[in-house]
Structure formats: structure tokens, C-alpha cells
Coordinates of C-alpha atoms and ligand atoms in Angstrom, one line a residue:
M1 CA 119.8 -117.7 -85.3
K2 CA 120.1 -115.3 -88.4
K3 CA 117.6 -113.5 -89.7
D4 CA 116.6 -112.6 -93.3
Y5 CA 115.3 -109.6 -93.3
Y6 CA 115.4 -109.0 -97.2
A7 CA 112.7 -112.2 -97.0
I8 CA 111.0 -110.7 -93.9
L9 CA 110.3 -107.8 -96.0
G10 CA 110.1 -109.7 -99.2
V11 CA 112.1 -108.6 -100.8
G12 CA 115.1 -109.0 -103.4
R13 CA 118.2 -107.9 -101.9
D14 CA 119.3 -105.2 -104.6
A15 CA 115.6 -103.8 -103.3
D16 CA 116.2 -99.6 -103.5
L17 CA 114.5 -97.4 -100.6
E18 CA 111.4 -97.5 -101.8
T19 CA 110.9 -100.7 -103.2
I20 CA 111.7 -101.6 -98.8
K21 CA 109.6 -99.3 -98.1
R22 CA 106.7 -99.9 -99.9
A23 CA 107.1 -103.5 -98.5
Y24 CA 107.3 -102.8 -95.0
R25 CA 104.2 -99.8 -95.2
R26 CA 102.6 -102.8 -96.4
L27 CA 103.5 -105.1 -94.2
A28 CA 103.9 -103.1 -91.3
L29 CA 99.1 -102.1 -91.8
Q30 CA 98.9 -105.4 -92.0
Y31 CA 100.9 -107.1 -88.7
H32 CA 100.3 -104.0 -86.8
P33 CA 98.9 -105.6 -82.8
D34 CA 96.0 -102.2 -83.6
R35 CA 94.9 -104.2 -86.6
N36 CA 94.9 -107.8 -85.1
P37 CA 93.7 -107.4 -81.3
G38 CA 95.1 -110.3 -78.7
N39 CA 97.1 -112.0 -82.6
R40 CA 100.1 -112.7 -80.9
E41 CA 101.3 -114.2 -84.2
A42 CA 101.1 -111.1 -85.9
E43 CA 102.6 -108.9 -82.8
E44 CA 105.5 -111.0 -83.1
R45 CA 106.0 -110.5 -86.8
F46 CA 105.4 -107.1 -86.5
K47 CA 108.3 -106.7 -84.4
E48 CA 110.4 -108.6 -86.6
I49 CA 109.0 -106.8 -90.2
S50 CA 109.7 -103.4 -87.7
E51 CA 113.8 -105.1 -87.5
A52 CA 114.0 -105.4 -90.4
Y53 CA 112.5 -102.1 -92.0
E54 CA 114.4 -100.0 -88.9
V55 CA 118.5 -102.2 -90.5
L56 CA 117.8 -102.5 -93.8
S57 CA 116.3 -98.7 -93.9
D58 CA 119.0 -96.9 -92.9
P59 CA 122.2 -97.3 -95.8
E60 CA 125.1 -97.6 -93.0
K61 CA 122.9 -100.9 -91.1
R62 CA 122.2 -102.5 -93.7
R63 CA 125.7 -102.4 -95.3
Q64 CA 127.3 -103.9 -92.1
Y65 CA 124.4 -106.2 -92.6
D66 CA 124.8 -107.2 -95.6
L67 CA 129.6 -107.6 -94.8
F68 CA 129.0 -109.2 -91.8
G69 CA 124.7 -110.9 -91.3
H70 CA 124.1 -108.9 -88.5
V71 CA 124.1 -105.6 -86.9
G72 CA 126.6 -103.9 -85.3
G73 CA 127.1 -102.8 -81.9
S74 CA 123.4 -102.7 -79.8
A75 CA 120.9 -105.1 -81.1
P76 CA 118.6 -103.4 -83.5
T77 CA 115.7 -102.3 -81.4
S78 CA 112.2 -101.3 -82.8
E79 CA 110.3 -100.6 -79.6
S80 CA 110.6 -97.1 -81.6
I81 CA 109.0 -97.6 -84.4
F82 CA 106.6 -100.9 -82.6
A83 CA 105.7 -97.5 -80.8
Q84 CA 103.8 -96.3 -84.0
T85 CA 100.5 -96.3 -84.4
V86 CA 98.3 -97.6 -87.6
E87 CA 98.7 -94.1 -88.7
E88 CA 101.7 -92.8 -87.7
I89 CA 103.2 -95.7 -90.4
F90 CA 100.9 -93.9 -92.4
Q91 CA 102.6 -90.6 -92.0
S92 CA 105.6 -91.3 -92.1
F93 CA 105.9 -91.7 -95.2
F94 CA 103.5 -88.5 -96.5
G95 CA 106.5 -86.2 -95.3
G96 CA 105.2 -84.7 -92.0
G97 CA 104.5 -87.9 -90.2
R98 CA 106.2 -88.5 -87.3
S99 CA 108.1 -85.2 -86.6
S100 CA 105.4 -83.1 -86.6
R101 CA 104.2 -86.0 -83.5
R102 CA 107.3 -84.8 -81.3
P103 CA 107.1 -83.7 -78.2
S104 CA 106.4 -80.0 -78.1
A105 CA 108.8 -77.9 -75.7
V106 CA 107.8 -76.1 -72.4
Q107 CA 107.7 -72.1 -73.6
G108 CA 108.9 -70.3 -70.6
K109 CA 106.5 -67.6 -68.6
D110 CA 106.7 -64.1 -69.2
V111 CA 108.6 -61.5 -67.5
K112 CA 106.5 -58.3 -66.2
V113 CA 108.4 -54.9 -66.0
T114 CA 107.0 -51.1 -65.6
L115 CA 109.2 -48.5 -66.1
E116 CA 108.9 -45.1 -65.7
L117 CA 110.6 -42.8 -68.9
T118 CA 110.0 -39.0 -68.5
L119 CA 108.4 -36.3 -71.7
E120 CA 111.9 -36.3 -72.0
E121 CA 112.8 -40.0 -72.7
I122 CA 109.5 -40.0 -74.2
A123 CA 110.8 -37.5 -77.0
S124 CA 114.0 -38.9 -78.0
G125 CA 113.8 -42.6 -77.0
V126 CA 115.5 -44.3 -74.2
Q127 CA 118.4 -47.0 -74.2
K128 CA 117.3 -48.4 -70.4
E129 CA 119.8 -51.2 -67.8
I130 CA 117.1 -52.5 -66.3
E131 CA 117.6 -55.6 -63.3
Y132 CA 114.9 -58.3 -62.9
L133 CA 114.8 -62.4 -61.3
R134 CA 113.9 -65.0 -64.4
D135 CA 114.1 -68.8 -64.3
E136 CA 118.3 -69.5 -65.9
A137 CA 119.3 -73.5 -66.7
C138 CA 119.7 -73.9 -62.8
S139 CA 123.7 -74.9 -62.2
A140 CA 123.6 -77.5 -60.6
C141 CA 121.9 -80.3 -63.1
R142 CA 122.7 -78.0 -66.8
G143 CA 118.6 -77.3 -67.0
T144 CA 118.2 -81.2 -67.6
G145 CA 115.8 -81.8 -64.5
S146 CA 117.7 -85.2 -63.5
A147 CA 120.1 -85.9 -61.0
E148 CA 123.7 -86.3 -61.6
R149 CA 124.1 -90.2 -64.1
I150 CA 120.7 -90.5 -63.7
P151 CA 119.4 -89.2 -67.2
P152 CA 115.6 -88.8 -67.5
Q153 CA 114.1 -91.6 -69.8
G154 CA 111.7 -91.7 -72.4
C155 CA 108.6 -92.4 -71.3
P156 CA 106.9 -95.5 -72.7
T157 CA 103.8 -94.7 -72.9
C158 CA 104.1 -92.4 -75.5
G159 CA 107.3 -93.2 -77.0
G160 CA 108.9 -90.4 -76.1
T161 CA 106.4 -88.4 -78.7
G162 CA 104.7 -87.2 -75.9
Q163 CA 100.9 -87.7 -77.3
V164 CA 99.3 -90.9 -77.5
A165 CA 96.5 -91.5 -80.8
Y166 CA 93.3 -93.0 -80.0
R167 CA 90.7 -93.8 -83.0
V168 CA 87.0 -93.1 -82.3
G169 CA 84.6 -95.3 -84.6
S170 CA 84.3 -98.8 -86.0
G171 CA 85.4 -100.4 -89.3
F172 CA 86.7 -98.7 -92.3
F173 CA 87.0 -95.7 -91.4
Q174 CA 88.2 -94.9 -88.5
Q175 CA 89.5 -91.2 -86.8
I176 CA 92.4 -90.7 -85.1
L177 CA 92.7 -88.8 -82.4
Y178 CA 96.2 -86.7 -80.9
Q179 CA 96.1 -85.9 -77.1
T180 CA 98.9 -84.5 -74.7
C181 CA 99.9 -88.4 -73.6
P182 CA 99.3 -88.0 -69.2
D183 CA 102.8 -90.1 -67.9
C184 CA 104.2 -86.9 -68.8
Q185 CA 101.9 -84.1 -69.7
G186 CA 103.2 -84.0 -73.4
R187 CA 107.4 -84.0 -72.3
G188 CA 108.6 -87.5 -74.6
F189 CA 110.2 -88.1 -71.0
R190 CA 110.4 -89.0 -67.4
I191 CA 112.5 -87.7 -65.1
I192 CA 113.5 -91.2 -62.8
A193 CA 115.7 -89.5 -60.5
P194 CA 114.3 -85.0 -59.6
C195 CA 117.4 -83.2 -59.2
A196 CA 118.0 -81.8 -56.1
A197 CA 117.8 -78.5 -56.3
C198 CA 115.7 -77.3 -58.8
G199 CA 113.2 -79.9 -58.1
G200 CA 113.5 -81.3 -61.3
M201 CA 112.1 -78.3 -63.4
G202 CA 115.5 -77.6 -64.7
L203 CA 115.7 -74.0 -63.6
E204 CA 116.8 -71.3 -61.0
R205 CA 116.0 -68.0 -60.5
K206 CA 118.7 -65.2 -61.1
R207 CA 119.2 -61.5 -61.0
H208 CA 119.2 -60.7 -64.8
R209 CA 120.4 -56.8 -66.2
Q210 CA 119.2 -56.3 -70.0
T211 CA 119.5 -52.9 -71.7
I212 CA 116.3 -52.4 -73.5
Q213 CA 115.5 -49.8 -76.6
I214 CA 112.2 -48.1 -76.2
P215 CA 111.8 -46.5 -79.6
P216 CA 110.6 -42.6 -79.2
G217 CA 106.8 -42.0 -79.2
A218 CA 106.0 -44.5 -76.5
T219 CA 103.3 -43.7 -74.2
G220 CA 101.6 -44.9 -70.8
G221 CA 99.8 -47.8 -70.1
M222 CA 101.6 -48.8 -73.8
T223 CA 103.4 -52.8 -73.2
L224 CA 105.8 -53.7 -75.3
A225 CA 106.9 -57.0 -75.8
M226 CA 110.7 -58.2 -76.4
R227 CA 111.3 -61.5 -77.7
E228 CA 112.8 -64.0 -75.7
A229 CA 113.5 -62.0 -73.2
G230 CA 111.6 -63.8 -70.1
H231 CA 112.0 -67.2 -68.1
L232 CA 113.4 -70.0 -69.9
G233 CA 111.1 -72.5 -70.6
P234 CA 111.7 -75.7 -68.1
W235 CA 113.9 -78.5 -69.1
G236 CA 116.0 -76.3 -72.2
G237 CA 112.3 -75.0 -73.5
P238 CA 112.1 -71.3 -74.8
R239 CA 112.3 -68.4 -73.0
G240 CA 109.2 -65.9 -72.4
D241 CA 108.8 -62.5 -73.5
L242 CA 110.0 -60.1 -71.1
L243 CA 106.4 -56.9 -70.8
I244 CA 107.5 -54.0 -69.8
E245 CA 104.9 -51.9 -69.3
I246 CA 105.1 -47.9 -69.3
H247 CA 104.6 -45.1 -66.5
E248 CA 104.6 -41.5 -67.9
K249 CA 106.0 -39.9 -65.3
P250 CA 104.5 -35.9 -64.6
H251 CA 106.5 -33.2 -66.5
P252 CA 106.6 -30.6 -64.3
F253 CA 105.6 -28.0 -67.0
F254 CA 103.9 -29.8 -69.7
V255 CA 100.9 -31.5 -70.8
R256 CA 100.6 -34.2 -73.0
E257 CA 97.3 -34.5 -74.7
G258 CA 98.5 -37.6 -77.4
E259 CA 101.0 -36.0 -79.3
S260 CA 100.4 -32.1 -78.8
L261 CA 101.9 -30.7 -75.9
I262 CA 100.1 -27.4 -73.8
Y263 CA 102.4 -25.1 -72.1
E264 CA 101.4 -22.3 -70.0
T265 CA 103.1 -18.9 -69.9
W266 CA 102.6 -15.7 -67.9
V267 CA 103.2 -12.3 -70.0
S268 CA 103.3 -9.1 -68.3
Y269 CA 101.0 -6.6 -69.5
A270 CA 103.0 -4.4 -71.0
D271 CA 104.6 -7.0 -73.0
L272 CA 100.8 -8.5 -74.0
V273 CA 99.8 -4.4 -75.1
L274 CA 102.8 -3.7 -76.7
G275 CA 104.3 -7.3 -77.7
T276 CA 107.7 -8.7 -77.6
T277 CA 109.6 -12.2 -77.9
L278 CA 108.9 -14.8 -75.7
S279 CA 111.8 -17.7 -75.2
I280 CA 109.7 -21.3 -75.3
P281 CA 111.2 -24.2 -73.6
T282 CA 110.9 -27.8 -75.9
L283 CA 111.2 -31.3 -74.5
S284 CA 115.4 -32.0 -76.6
G285 CA 116.3 -28.7 -74.6
E286 CA 116.6 -26.3 -77.1
K287 CA 114.2 -23.3 -76.7
V288 CA 113.1 -21.7 -79.5
P289 CA 111.0 -18.1 -79.5
L290 CA 107.8 -16.9 -79.9
R291 CA 106.9 -13.6 -81.1
L292 CA 103.6 -11.6 -79.5
N293 CA 102.7 -9.0 -81.0
P294 CA 101.0 -6.2 -80.6
G295 CA 98.0 -6.5 -78.8
T296 CA 98.4 -10.0 -77.8
L297 CA 95.0 -11.5 -76.3
S298 CA 95.6 -13.1 -72.3
G299 CA 94.7 -16.8 -72.7
E300 CA 95.8 -16.8 -76.5
V301 CA 97.4 -20.1 -77.9
F302 CA 100.3 -20.6 -80.3
R303 CA 101.1 -23.8 -81.9
L304 CA 104.8 -24.4 -82.6
T305 CA 105.0 -27.3 -85.5
G306 CA 107.0 -29.9 -85.0
K307 CA 108.2 -29.3 -81.2
G308 CA 105.3 -32.1 -79.5
L309 CA 105.8 -35.7 -78.9
P310 CA 107.0 -37.9 -82.2
R311 CA 104.2 -40.7 -83.1
Y312 CA 104.8 -44.5 -82.2
N313 CA 106.6 -46.0 -84.8
S314 CA 106.0 -42.9 -87.2
R315 CA 107.5 -39.7 -88.8
K316 CA 104.5 -37.4 -87.3
R317 CA 105.2 -35.4 -84.4
G318 CA 102.8 -33.7 -82.7
D319 CA 102.9 -29.7 -81.9
L320 CA 103.6 -27.7 -78.9
L321 CA 101.3 -25.7 -78.7
V322 CA 101.6 -22.5 -75.9
Q323 CA 98.9 -20.9 -74.2
V324 CA 99.7 -17.4 -73.3
H325 CA 98.2 -15.5 -69.8
V326 CA 98.4 -12.2 -68.6
W327 CA 99.9 -11.7 -65.6
V328 CA 98.3 -9.9 -62.5
P329 CA 100.2 -9.6 -59.6
S330 CA 98.5 -10.1 -56.4
K331 CA 99.2 -7.4 -54.3
V332 CA 101.0 -3.5 -55.2
S333 CA 102.7 -0.3 -54.0
P334 CA 101.4 2.8 -53.7
E335 CA 103.6 3.9 -56.5
E336 CA 102.4 0.7 -58.6
K337 CA 98.8 1.3 -57.6
R338 CA 99.2 5.7 -58.2
L339 CA 100.3 4.6 -62.1
L340 CA 97.3 2.0 -62.1
E341 CA 95.0 4.2 -61.9
E342 CA 96.3 6.6 -63.8
L343 CA 96.9 4.2 -66.9
G344 CA 93.0 3.6 -65.8
R345 CA 91.8 7.1 -67.3
H346 CA 93.7 6.9 -70.3
K347 CA 91.3 6.1 -72.8
S348 CA 92.8 3.3 -74.7
F349 CA 92.3 0.8 -71.7
I350 CA 87.9 1.7 -70.9
P351 CA 87.1 -1.2 -72.0
A352 CA 85.0 -0.7 -75.2
G353 CA 82.2 -2.7 -75.1
R354 CA 82.4 -6.7 -76.6
R355 CA 85.8 -7.3 -79.0
P356 CA 84.9 -8.9 -82.8
E357 CA 87.6 -11.7 -81.7
K358 CA 86.7 -14.9 -81.4
G359 CA 86.8 -16.1 -77.7
F360 CA 89.5 -17.8 -75.8
W361 CA 87.4 -21.9 -75.8
E362 CA 86.1 -21.3 -79.7
R363 CA 90.1 -20.5 -80.4
L364 CA 91.7 -23.6 -78.5
R365 CA 88.8 -25.6 -80.0
Q366 CA 89.6 -24.5 -83.2
L367 CA 93.6 -25.3 -82.8
F368 CA 92.5 -28.3 -81.2
R369 CA 90.8 -29.4 -84.0
N370 CA 92.8 -28.4 -87.4
K371 CA 95.2 -30.5 -85.3
A372 CA 92.6 -33.9 -85.0
E373 CA 93.1 -33.1 -89.6
S374 CA 96.9 -32.8 -89.6
Ligands
ZN1 ZN1 118.8 -79.0 -60.9
ZN2 ZN1 104.3 -89.2 -72.4

């Protein structure tokens, strides 16, 4: 027997969508099984109301119904609407609502890798190609987790929403709480026949090559995250991240101190006394001249501004601090010994008490203090 959906909702045949929605909401709340426990009549009525609403609220189904008195194809199922709770019926008319109750996709796990970088690579930034294992869509089931031709089924417990509602309190004011559906763990579906290759997770571990761009100024111990380059989530969930932990390779002759670099060099006694120009290496490969004035002290530190390491995410650069030491030979020939003894008798080479200049440690402290202020 043909059902008169308009009569069921108590609206005219020319009712607009708003009127239909209002009528449905009023009746659905009145006959909802949650509000009429054990009342079979109310339950039947609620099913009818839901079925009528499902057809009349859909312009295409409504047109078919108006023309033919029924809806072609599969009979209207009120299952999805029937699964709505009282609160969801309320919410579905205030935006969001049901859509916010969608099952949450399960995100893939992060992949952690470590990457060793030289100071040169840290200074300039570097592009690296790395390889790691990560979860991809299972090729046997194309990531669905289900054996071929046996699709997953909507979870009947939560109606596919991934969450179940339960009410707290009694009487007019009740609180509705949601929790993850215990039968599907929030997925909203159940796998009837798990894929034999992946056991139902829809994942397969594969070797993956990834190009990564490390910006200048990374430091050892820093972890950079590359969004969505990690494991794929099960059943098509979004990827986790790729976490890249930076390790620093020790440099053969530079020592890092924050953004500053320290370089030690040994100079002959004659060059310290008479002055000279040194050629100092830098991380870019370029050599920069460093002028030593006559009378330079052993242990003195010179600053080459901006020749240190860049600061991460900044245009600032540290300095290169060059410490100059006198070269003291461990062995001398008889001829060299004679010359040195001869030199030692000359007036300028006889120590004359304490020099007025600041000591070495004081100078070094000064240099780092200036650095910290700049
Ligand atoms: Zn599979
Ligand atoms: Zn469920």
C-alpha cells in the first residue's frame, strides 16, 4: 500500500523544504524511541516519519515520489536516519551536527630518521635524498583492508558515525555524551573478511625515497618535521610526519660555539713579532685574509664578522673567531739553537716584567661578551 508521506509529516503537497524540516523535527522528537522506551507503536511511527522525511527532503526523490507515488530503485531505507539520536536530530538542523559526528580517520604514525650533517652543510643548507621504510596502501586490497569483493560493512552499533551517544541524568535536562564506538573503534565500519596480505589494516611496508631540503642553520639535536611524509594511516587515513633529527659531524678544524666558529692557527715567532697576513679558511671554502700587526701576542683572538654559522630561520650569522698561537718547535738543530741563544741576548727579547695588555682569558671573555650583545 502506498504511503502518503505528506500526510505522515502533516504537511501540504506544496510544502517547502523548511516546512518539511520543521515538521520532521517536531515529530521525530516526539516519537523517537529513546523518548518512548518499549513503545512499539511510537517506534513504527518514528520509522515512517524518518522514511517520509528522507524522501521529501531530497528534491530528486521527492520529484519521483510526486510523479510515480514511489521512489524508484532501492526502497528508501530509514536506517541511517533511524540511527540518529535525539540530540543528533536537534543538531542536524543547526549546521554541523551530524557531519561533526563523522568517524575520525586514523592518522598514520610518524617516521623518525637521523641525519648526519657536516658544518659545511649546516652553513649553506643542503638537499638530501634519504631512504626509509614506511607504510603504504596494501597493494593486495588497495588499502581497504578487506578481501576482494567482500566490502566492509557499516558498523550497526554506531550507524557508521564511529561514536555512540549515551545520556546522563534524567528528567527534562539530560546531558548527552559521546564516546568512541566500542565495536568499530571509531572507524564507523567493520571489516567482514580481512585482506590476507595485510591482515585488515590496509597497509604494506615499502622502501621510500624522499628528497628533503634542510635549511641553513640547523643544529645538532634539532628535529625537523616534514608534514605527511610518514606512514600512511590505516584504511586511507592521512599520513603521519617524517621527523628528521639532526646530528652534527665533528669538523676537522672548526669548533662550533653557538653560531660562532672557533679556529686555532699556529704562527712563527718571527711573524708575531714582525707582523704578517694569514689566510684563514671558512666554511664556504673561500679563504679570507687576516692581518697580524707587528707585536701580536700569542693567544690573541681575532673576529671575522659574519663568517660563522647562520642562525636558523634568520638572516643573522655568527662570527669566526681566530686564535693565534706561537709555533714552538719541539726539536731544534745546533745551528737553530745557536741563533736563538744569540737572539735571546738582545735587549728587546729579554722579558721586562708584566705587559700592560689584557691577559688572554680576559680577551676571550670580552670577545664572547660582545658576541652575546650583538
Ligand atoms: Zn591488504
Ligand atoms: Zn561503530
